Amino acid sequence: MPVRELIDPFTFPALQSEYVLAEPAGGLPDPLGHPPRILLLYGSLRERSFSRFAVEEAARLLTLFGAETRIFDPSSLPLPDQVKSDDHPAVRELREHALWSEGQVWCSPERHGQITGVMKAQIDHLPLEMGGLRPTQGRTLAVMQVSGGSQSFNAVNTLRLLGRWMRMVTIPNQSSVAMAYKEFDEAGRMKPSSYYDRIVDVMEELVRFTILLRPHAATLVDRYSERKQQQIVTDPVKDLSTIATAHQRLSA
């Protein structure tokens, strides 16, 4: 199955519980009410993958904060254009998970100053639109990276660019873990550090932005150019902008 099972989902050896907000979005309007749905992608197939370890820590925190999470396993995913018409079970499942999601987390290693091919392949398999459905548009996005050397931001900068291209709302905060091989124990759990604290911050922020924006996702990606192309005529009775400017037109 392309979705990875999360090991030890309710243990937090690096977290100081006395400082944790169980509901980071508490007090924010939440008309939908259900747990935020977050898809997490990582960018390495190594057995000891630090980007996967970081994503797993993020998923545990999101679960603690009341979200529902899915971690996609890219190990069976073909390269883009490798399979005719993208007719492959892993591609279909990735797209189904993206459609299910209300927010996403992307974490890539930095390799040769950039994100990995594994990371880019997953994003390339997510079209802006397919059959009238949009697997990324209007969703929130948190970006993270792990590095083998000193701290860098090349990968997260590229992920931000890709998030904008995929018409997602990328949250302001981000995580970059330097010398990642020092930051995880033999079991793949992250040690207490400022890097771990930053991941906590990022996941808190992702939950808040997702709660705030998900009721308005359809409105945020409603575009004149697409209405024109699809010949969708606006209804002036329901269009709030038309109502708000009516007095200006009448007085002109």
PDB file of C-alpha atoms in Angstrom:
ATOM      1  CA  MET A   1       0.000   0.000   0.000  1.00  0.00           C
ATOM      2  CA  PRO A   2       1.372   3.465  -0.904  1.00  0.00           C
ATOM      3  CA  VAL A   3       0.264   4.850   2.489  1.00  0.00           C
ATOM      4  CA  ARG A   4       2.785   4.211   5.245  1.00  0.00           C
ATOM      5  CA  GLU A   5       1.684   3.085   8.676  1.00  0.00           C
ATOM      6  CA  LEU A   6       2.814   5.510  11.347  1.00  0.00           C
ATOM      7  CA  ILE A   7       4.805   3.775  14.102  1.00  0.00           C
ATOM      8  CA  ASP A   8       4.323   4.991  17.687  1.00  0.00           C
ATOM      9  CA  PRO A   9       1.783   7.666  16.732  1.00  0.00           C
ATOM     10  CA  PHE A  10       1.167   8.759  20.320  1.00  0.00           C
ATOM     11  CA  THR A  11       4.694   8.961  21.776  1.00  0.00           C
ATOM     12  CA  PHE A  12       6.615  12.243  21.856  1.00  0.00           C
ATOM     13  CA  PRO A  13      10.057  11.843  23.470  1.00  0.00           C
ATOM     14  CA  ALA A  14      11.244  15.277  22.300  1.00  0.00           C
ATOM     15  CA  LEU A  15       8.112  17.206  23.236  1.00  0.00           C
ATOM     16  CA  GLN A  16       7.611  19.056  26.532  1.00  0.00           C
ATOM     17  CA  SER A  17       3.898  18.578  27.102  1.00  0.00           C
ATOM     18  CA  GLU A  18       3.511  21.480  29.523  1.00  0.00           C
ATOM     19  CA  TYR A  19       4.003  23.921  26.629  1.00  0.00           C
ATOM     20  CA  VAL A  20       1.739  22.170  24.106  1.00  0.00           C
ATOM     21  CA  LEU A  21      -1.568  23.533  22.847  1.00  0.00           C
ATOM     22  CA  ALA A  22      -3.795  20.495  22.333  1.00  0.00           C
ATOM     23  CA  GLU A  23      -5.945  22.583  19.969  1.00  0.00           C
ATOM     24  CA  PRO A  24      -3.699  25.086  18.161  1.00  0.00           C
ATOM     25  CA  ALA A  25      -6.705  26.413  16.227  1.00  0.00           C
ATOM     26  CA  GLY A  26      -8.876  26.740  19.330  1.00  0.00           C
ATOM     27  CA  GLY A  27     -10.996  29.884  19.130  1.00  0.00           C
ATOM     28  CA  LEU A  28     -10.896  30.065  15.342  1.00  0.00           C
ATOM     29  CA  PRO A  29     -14.175  29.654  13.448  1.00  0.00           C
ATOM     30  CA  ASP A  30     -14.482  26.073  12.194  1.00  0.00           C
ATOM     31  CA  PRO A  31     -17.816  25.595  10.417  1.00  0.00           C
ATOM     32  CA  LEU A  32     -16.772  22.260   8.900  1.00  0.00           C
ATOM     33  CA  GLY A  33     -15.926  20.716  12.257  1.00  0.00           C
ATOM     34  CA  HIS A  34     -14.163  17.548  11.118  1.00  0.00           C
ATOM     35  CA  PRO A  35     -10.428  16.895  11.708  1.00  0.00           C
ATOM     36  CA  PRO A  36      -8.185  18.684   9.179  1.00  0.00           C
ATOM     37  CA  ARG A  37      -7.068  16.208   6.499  1.00  0.00           C
ATOM     38  CA  ILE A  38      -3.320  16.425   5.838  1.00  0.00           C
ATOM     39  CA  LEU A  39      -1.305  14.532   3.203  1.00  0.00           C
ATOM     40  CA  LEU A  40       2.453  14.252   3.818  1.00  0.00           C
ATOM     41  CA  LEU A  41       5.051  13.622   1.078  1.00  0.00           C
ATOM     42  CA  TYR A  42       8.751  12.869   1.547  1.00  0.00           C
ATOM     43  CA  GLY A  43      11.600  12.718  -0.943  1.00  0.00           C
ATOM     44  CA  SER A  44      13.898   9.742  -0.306  1.00  0.00           C
ATOM     45  CA  LEU A  45      13.657   5.964  -0.736  1.00  0.00           C
ATOM     46  CA  ARG A  46      16.534   5.081   1.572  1.00  0.00           C
ATOM     47  CA  GLU A  47      15.784   2.651   4.377  1.00  0.00           C
ATOM     48  CA  ARG A  48      17.044   5.246   6.828  1.00  0.00           C
ATOM     49  CA  SER A  49      15.384   8.241   5.189  1.00  0.00           C
ATOM     50  CA  PHE A  50      15.650  11.428   7.215  1.00  0.00           C
ATOM     51  CA  SER A  51      12.987  13.204   5.161  1.00  0.00           C
ATOM     52  CA  ARG A  52      10.634  10.326   5.997  1.00  0.00           C
ATOM     53  CA  PHE A  53      11.611  10.498   9.665  1.00  0.00           C
ATOM     54  CA  ALA A  54      10.873  14.246   9.687  1.00  0.00           C
ATOM     55  CA  VAL A  55       7.508  13.678   7.994  1.00  0.00           C
ATOM     56  CA  GLU A  56       6.636  10.990  10.526  1.00  0.00           C
ATOM     57  CA  GLU A  57       7.404  13.381  13.387  1.00  0.00           C
ATOM     58  CA  ALA A  58       5.218  15.968  11.666  1.00  0.00           C
ATOM     59  CA  ALA A  59       2.393  13.435  11.274  1.00  0.00           C
ATOM     60  CA  ARG A  60       2.545  12.518  14.968  1.00  0.00           C
ATOM     61  CA  LEU A  61       2.284  16.169  15.926  1.00  0.00           C
ATOM     62  CA  LEU A  62      -0.587  16.771  13.511  1.00  0.00           C
ATOM     63  CA  THR A  63      -2.412  13.799  15.011  1.00  0.00           C
ATOM     64  CA  LEU A  64      -1.830  15.232  18.478  1.00  0.00           C
ATOM     65  CA  PHE A  65      -3.297  18.535  17.264  1.00  0.00           C
ATOM     66  CA  GLY A  66      -6.460  16.807  16.065  1.00  0.00           C
ATOM     67  CA  ALA A  67      -5.703  16.271  12.375  1.00  0.00           C
ATOM     68  CA  GLU A  68      -6.141  13.157  10.261  1.00  0.00           C
ATOM     69  CA  THR A  69      -2.959  12.283   8.366  1.00  0.00           C
ATOM     70  CA  ARG A  70      -1.809  10.132   5.489  1.00  0.00           C
ATOM     71  CA  ILE A  71       1.870   9.591   4.566  1.00  0.00           C
ATOM     72  CA  PHE A  72       2.336   8.606   0.929  1.00  0.00           C
ATOM     73  CA  ASP A  73       5.009   5.985   0.187  1.00  0.00           C
ATOM     74  CA  PRO A  74       6.599   6.849  -3.194  1.00  0.00           C
ATOM     75  CA  SER A  75       8.582   3.613  -3.534  1.00  0.00           C
ATOM     76  CA  SER A  76       6.271   2.159  -6.204  1.00  0.00           C
ATOM     77  CA  LEU A  77       5.629   5.407  -8.055  1.00  0.00           C
ATOM     78  CA  PRO A  78       6.809   5.432 -11.706  1.00  0.00           C
ATOM     79  CA  LEU A  79       8.579   8.402 -13.250  1.00  0.00           C
ATOM     80  CA  PRO A  80       6.352  10.996 -14.890  1.00  0.00           C
ATOM     81  CA  ASP A  81       5.443   9.945 -18.461  1.00  0.00           C
ATOM     82  CA  GLN A  82       6.888   6.470 -17.866  1.00  0.00           C
ATOM     83  CA  VAL A  83       3.434   4.873 -17.977  1.00  0.00           C
ATOM     84  CA  LYS A  84       1.025   5.707 -20.780  1.00  0.00           C
ATOM     85  CA  SER A  85      -1.796   8.001 -19.635  1.00  0.00           C
ATOM     86  CA  ASP A  86      -0.446   7.754 -16.069  1.00  0.00           C
ATOM     87  CA  ASP A  87      -2.366   4.478 -15.781  1.00  0.00           C
ATOM     88  CA  HIS A  88      -0.641   3.152 -12.679  1.00  0.00           C
ATOM     89  CA  PRO A  89      -2.140   2.263  -9.269  1.00  0.00           C
ATOM     90  CA  ALA A  90       0.397   4.353  -7.316  1.00  0.00           C
ATOM     91  CA  VAL A  91      -0.329   7.425  -9.455  1.00  0.00           C
ATOM     92  CA  ARG A  92      -4.066   6.992  -8.993  1.00  0.00           C
ATOM     93  CA  GLU A  93      -3.672   6.556  -5.252  1.00  0.00           C
ATOM     94  CA  LEU A  94      -1.443   9.628  -4.893  1.00  0.00           C
ATOM     95  CA  ARG A  95      -4.046  11.715  -6.699  1.00  0.00           C
ATOM     96  CA  GLU A  96      -6.864  10.287  -4.589  1.00  0.00           C
ATOM     97  CA  HIS A  97      -4.983  11.186  -1.415  1.00  0.00           C
ATOM     98  CA  ALA A  98      -4.331  14.695  -2.741  1.00  0.00           C
ATOM     99  CA  LEU A  99      -8.032  15.163  -3.509  1.00  0.00           C
ATOM    100  CA  TRP A 100      -8.876  13.902  -0.016  1.00  0.00           C
ATOM    101  CA  SER A 101      -6.498  16.368   1.614  1.00  0.00           C
ATOM    102  CA  GLU A 102      -7.239  19.877   2.826  1.00  0.00           C
ATOM    103  CA  GLY A 103      -3.571  20.610   3.481  1.00  0.00           C
ATOM    104  CA  GLN A 104      -0.222  19.039   2.669  1.00  0.00           C
ATOM    105  CA  VAL A 105       3.325  18.765   4.011  1.00  0.00           C
ATOM    106  CA  TRP A 106       6.241  18.398   1.568  1.00  0.00           C
ATOM    107  CA  CYS A 107       9.668  17.418   2.927  1.00  0.00           C
ATOM    108  CA  SER A 108      12.676  16.866   0.684  1.00  0.00           C
ATOM    109  CA  PRO A 109      16.346  16.199   1.264  1.00  0.00           C
ATOM    110  CA  GLU A 110      18.628  18.736  -0.344  1.00  0.00           C
ATOM    111  CA  ARG A 111      20.714  17.007  -2.998  1.00  0.00           C
ATOM    112  CA  HIS A 112      23.145  18.958  -5.202  1.00  0.00           C
ATOM    113  CA  GLY A 113      21.529  22.160  -3.952  1.00  0.00           C
ATOM    114  CA  GLN A 114      17.991  21.152  -4.891  1.00  0.00           C
ATOM    115  CA  ILE A 115      15.042  18.907  -4.083  1.00  0.00           C
ATOM    116  CA  THR A 116      15.348  15.256  -5.062  1.00  0.00           C
ATOM    117  CA  GLY A 117      13.919  13.584  -8.143  1.00  0.00           C
ATOM    118  CA  VAL A 118      11.729  11.449  -5.875  1.00  0.00           C
ATOM    119  CA  MET A 119      10.144  14.596  -4.450  1.00  0.00           C
ATOM    120  CA  LYS A 120       9.690  16.272  -7.816  1.00  0.00           C
ATOM    121  CA  ALA A 121       8.188  13.129  -9.368  1.00  0.00           C
ATOM    122  CA  GLN A 122       5.403  13.107  -6.792  1.00  0.00           C
ATOM    123  CA  ILE A 123       4.557  16.747  -7.437  1.00  0.00           C
ATOM    124  CA  ASP A 124       4.725  16.203 -11.197  1.00  0.00           C
ATOM    125  CA  HIS A 125       2.118  13.460 -10.869  1.00  0.00           C
ATOM    126  CA  LEU A 126      -0.337  15.974  -9.376  1.00  0.00           C
ATOM    127  CA  PRO A 127      -2.022  17.891 -12.212  1.00  0.00           C
ATOM    128  CA  LEU A 128      -3.517  21.316 -11.645  1.00  0.00           C
ATOM    129  CA  GLU A 129      -6.822  19.975 -12.896  1.00  0.00           C
ATOM    130  CA  MET A 130      -8.167  16.575 -13.857  1.00  0.00           C
ATOM    131  CA  GLY A 131     -11.729  15.958 -14.942  1.00  0.00           C
ATOM    132  CA  GLY A 132     -12.902  19.136 -13.247  1.00  0.00           C
ATOM    133  CA  LEU A 133     -11.171  18.204  -9.968  1.00  0.00           C
ATOM    134  CA  ARG A 134      -8.201  20.042  -8.471  1.00  0.00           C
ATOM    135  CA  PRO A 135      -5.881  17.913  -6.310  1.00  0.00           C
ATOM    136  CA  THR A 136      -3.794  20.841  -5.020  1.00  0.00           C
ATOM    137  CA  GLN A 137      -5.507  24.163  -5.676  1.00  0.00           C
ATOM    138  CA  GLY A 138      -6.754  26.052  -2.638  1.00  0.00           C
ATOM    139  CA  ARG A 139      -5.086  23.705  -0.160  1.00  0.00           C
ATOM    140  CA  THR A 140      -2.608  24.766   2.497  1.00  0.00           C
ATOM    141  CA  LEU A 141       1.028  23.674   2.302  1.00  0.00           C
ATOM    142  CA  ALA A 142       3.912  23.425   4.779  1.00  0.00           C
ATOM    143  CA  VAL A 143       7.440  22.929   3.412  1.00  0.00           C
ATOM    144  CA  MET A 144      10.395  21.227   5.119  1.00  0.00           C
ATOM    145  CA  GLN A 145      13.859  20.009   4.186  1.00  0.00           C
ATOM    146  CA  VAL A 146      16.675  17.936   5.654  1.00  0.00           C
ATOM    147  CA  SER A 147      20.346  18.409   4.847  1.00  0.00           C
ATOM    148  CA  GLY A 148      23.451  16.305   5.334  1.00  0.00           C
ATOM    149  CA  GLY A 149      25.592  19.384   5.901  1.00  0.00           C
ATOM    150  CA  SER A 150      25.102  22.900   7.210  1.00  0.00           C
ATOM    151  CA  GLN A 151      21.690  24.506   7.252  1.00  0.00           C
ATOM    152  CA  SER A 152      20.368  25.504   3.844  1.00  0.00           C
ATOM    153  CA  PHE A 153      17.096  26.720   2.397  1.00  0.00           C
ATOM    154  CA  ASN A 154      17.478  25.756  -1.263  1.00  0.00           C
ATOM    155  CA  ALA A 155      14.997  22.886  -1.073  1.00  0.00           C
ATOM    156  CA  VAL A 156      12.305  24.742   0.881  1.00  0.00           C
ATOM    157  CA  ASN A 157      12.639  27.711  -1.490  1.00  0.00           C
ATOM    158  CA  THR A 158      12.027  25.409  -4.441  1.00  0.00           C
ATOM    159  CA  LEU A 159       9.106  23.749  -2.673  1.00  0.00           C
ATOM    160  CA  ARG A 160       7.603  27.185  -2.079  1.00  0.00           C
ATOM    161  CA  LEU A 161       7.954  27.969  -5.770  1.00  0.00           C
ATOM    162  CA  LEU A 162       6.266  24.686  -6.659  1.00  0.00           C
ATOM    163  CA  GLY A 163       3.508  25.298  -4.130  1.00  0.00           C
ATOM    164  CA  ARG A 164       2.774  28.640  -5.764  1.00  0.00           C
ATOM    165  CA  TRP A 165       2.796  26.978  -9.180  1.00  0.00           C
ATOM    166  CA  MET A 166       0.317  24.375  -7.898  1.00  0.00           C
ATOM    167  CA  ARG A 167      -1.845  27.268  -6.601  1.00  0.00           C
ATOM    168  CA  MET A 168      -1.569  26.261  -2.977  1.00  0.00           C
ATOM    169  CA  VAL A 169      -1.463  28.543   0.070  1.00  0.00           C
ATOM    170  CA  THR A 170       2.008  27.996   1.527  1.00  0.00           C
ATOM    171  CA  ILE A 171       2.183  28.976   5.192  1.00  0.00           C
ATOM    172  CA  PRO A 172       4.868  31.472   6.296  1.00  0.00           C
ATOM    173  CA  ASN A 173       6.786  29.161   8.655  1.00  0.00           C
ATOM    174  CA  GLN A 174       9.083  26.368   7.443  1.00  0.00           C
ATOM    175  CA  SER A 175      11.586  23.811   8.721  1.00  0.00           C
ATOM    176  CA  SER A 176      15.174  23.134   7.637  1.00  0.00           C
ATOM    177  CA  VAL A 177      17.074  20.460   9.576  1.00  0.00           C
ATOM    178  CA  ALA A 178      20.857  20.642   9.197  1.00  0.00           C
ATOM    179  CA  MET A 179      23.140  17.602   9.622  1.00  0.00           C
ATOM    180  CA  ALA A 180      20.028  15.451   9.870  1.00  0.00           C
ATOM    181  CA  TYR A 181      22.068  12.309  10.634  1.00  0.00           C
ATOM    182  CA  LYS A 182      22.782  13.836  14.069  1.00  0.00           C
ATOM    183  CA  GLU A 183      19.179  14.721  14.834  1.00  0.00           C
ATOM    184  CA  PHE A 184      17.530  11.268  14.832  1.00  0.00           C
ATOM    185  CA  ASP A 185      18.173   8.257  17.033  1.00  0.00           C
ATOM    186  CA  GLU A 186      18.526   4.655  15.874  1.00  0.00           C
ATOM    187  CA  ALA A 187      14.759   4.176  15.951  1.00  0.00           C
ATOM    188  CA  GLY A 188      14.263   7.164  13.666  1.00  0.00           C
ATOM    189  CA  ARG A 189      12.870   9.414  16.384  1.00  0.00           C
ATOM    190  CA  MET A 190      13.958  13.022  16.488  1.00  0.00           C
ATOM    191  CA  LYS A 191      16.040  14.184  19.428  1.00  0.00           C
ATOM    192  CA  PRO A 192      15.086  17.272  21.455  1.00  0.00           C
ATOM    193  CA  SER A 193      16.470  20.348  19.677  1.00  0.00           C
ATOM    194  CA  SER A 194      15.544  23.704  18.212  1.00  0.00           C
ATOM    195  CA  TYR A 195      15.020  21.862  14.904  1.00  0.00           C
ATOM    196  CA  TYR A 196      12.328  19.713  16.487  1.00  0.00           C
ATOM    197  CA  ASP A 197      10.770  22.758  18.129  1.00  0.00           C
ATOM    198  CA  ARG A 198      10.537  24.409  14.722  1.00  0.00           C
ATOM    199  CA  ILE A 199       8.656  21.418  13.309  1.00  0.00           C
ATOM    200  CA  VAL A 200       6.192  21.760  16.192  1.00  0.00           C
ATOM    201  CA  ASP A 201       5.763  25.440  15.313  1.00  0.00           C
ATOM    202  CA  VAL A 202       5.207  24.653  11.640  1.00  0.00           C
ATOM    203  CA  MET A 203       2.575  21.991  12.322  1.00  0.00           C
ATOM    204  CA  GLU A 204       0.706  24.261  14.751  1.00  0.00           C
ATOM    205  CA  GLU A 205       0.651  26.934  12.070  1.00  0.00           C
ATOM    206  CA  LEU A 206      -0.450  24.501   9.366  1.00  0.00           C
ATOM    207  CA  VAL A 207      -3.435  23.385  11.455  1.00  0.00           C
ATOM    208  CA  ARG A 208      -4.464  27.010  12.037  1.00  0.00           C
ATOM    209  CA  PHE A 209      -4.201  28.031   8.392  1.00  0.00           C
ATOM    210  CA  THR A 210      -6.024  24.888   7.247  1.00  0.00           C
ATOM    211  CA  ILE A 211      -8.904  25.480   9.667  1.00  0.00           C
ATOM    212  CA  LEU A 212      -9.128  29.120   8.554  1.00  0.00           C
ATOM    213  CA  LEU A 213      -8.977  28.539   4.810  1.00  0.00           C
ATOM    214  CA  ARG A 214     -10.672  25.216   4.089  1.00  0.00           C
ATOM    215  CA  PRO A 215     -14.254  26.573   4.206  1.00  0.00           C
ATOM    216  CA  HIS A 216     -13.256  29.074   1.517  1.00  0.00           C
ATOM    217  CA  ALA A 217     -11.125  26.838  -0.740  1.00  0.00           C
ATOM    218  CA  ALA A 218     -13.586  26.898  -3.651  1.00  0.00           C
ATOM    219  CA  THR A 219     -13.906  30.686  -3.490  1.00  0.00           C
ATOM    220  CA  LEU A 220     -10.139  31.202  -3.347  1.00  0.00           C
ATOM    221  CA  VAL A 221      -9.629  29.394  -6.672  1.00  0.00           C
ATOM    222  CA  ASP A 222     -12.670  30.831  -8.477  1.00  0.00           C
ATOM    223  CA  ARG A 223     -11.186  32.635 -11.520  1.00  0.00           C
ATOM    224  CA  TYR A 224     -12.528  34.898 -14.222  1.00  0.00           C
ATOM    225  CA  SER A 225     -10.396  33.229 -16.929  1.00  0.00           C
ATOM    226  CA  GLU A 226     -11.802  29.780 -16.124  1.00  0.00           C
ATOM    227  CA  ARG A 227     -15.396  31.030 -15.939  1.00  0.00           C
ATOM    228  CA  LYS A 228     -14.890  32.656 -19.317  1.00  0.00           C
ATOM    229  CA  GLN A 229     -13.352  29.505 -20.825  1.00  0.00           C
ATOM    230  CA  GLN A 230     -16.162  27.305 -19.490  1.00  0.00           C
ATOM    231  CA  GLN A 231     -18.811  29.930 -20.325  1.00  0.00           C
ATOM    232  CA  ILE A 232     -20.081  30.080 -16.733  1.00  0.00           C
ATOM    233  CA  VAL A 233     -22.179  33.233 -16.518  1.00  0.00           C
ATOM    234  CA  THR A 234     -22.207  34.949 -13.135  1.00  0.00           C
ATOM    235  CA  ASP A 235     -25.440  35.506 -11.226  1.00  0.00           C
ATOM    236  CA  PRO A 236     -25.621  39.191 -10.195  1.00  0.00           C
ATOM    237  CA  VAL A 237     -28.144  38.323  -7.485  1.00  0.00           C
ATOM    238  CA  LYS A 238     -25.651  36.047  -5.716  1.00  0.00           C
ATOM    239  CA  ASP A 239     -22.399  37.819  -6.638  1.00  0.00           C
ATOM    240  CA  LEU A 240     -21.459  39.866  -3.570  1.00  0.00           C
ATOM    241  CA  SER A 241     -19.019  42.052  -5.508  1.00  0.00           C
ATOM    242  CA  THR A 242     -21.802  43.035  -7.923  1.00  0.00           C
ATOM    243  CA  ILE A 243     -24.089  43.900  -5.022  1.00  0.00           C
ATOM    244  CA  ALA A 244     -21.381  45.890  -3.226  1.00  0.00           C
ATOM    245  CA  THR A 245     -20.600  48.079  -6.267  1.00  0.00           C
ATOM    246  CA  ALA A 246     -24.165  48.537  -7.503  1.00  0.00           C
ATOM    247  CA  HIS A 247     -24.472  52.033  -6.012  1.00  0.00           C
ATOM    248  CA  GLN A 248     -21.303  53.122  -7.834  1.00  0.00           C
ATOM    249  CA  ARG A 249     -22.701  52.062 -11.196  1.00  0.00           C
ATOM    250  CA  LEU A 250     -26.051  53.706 -10.498  1.00  0.00           C
ATOM    251  CA  SER A 251     -24.443  57.022  -9.531  1.00  0.00           C
ATOM    252  CA  ALA A 252     -22.036  57.037 -12.502  1.00  0.00           C
TER     253      ALA A 252
END
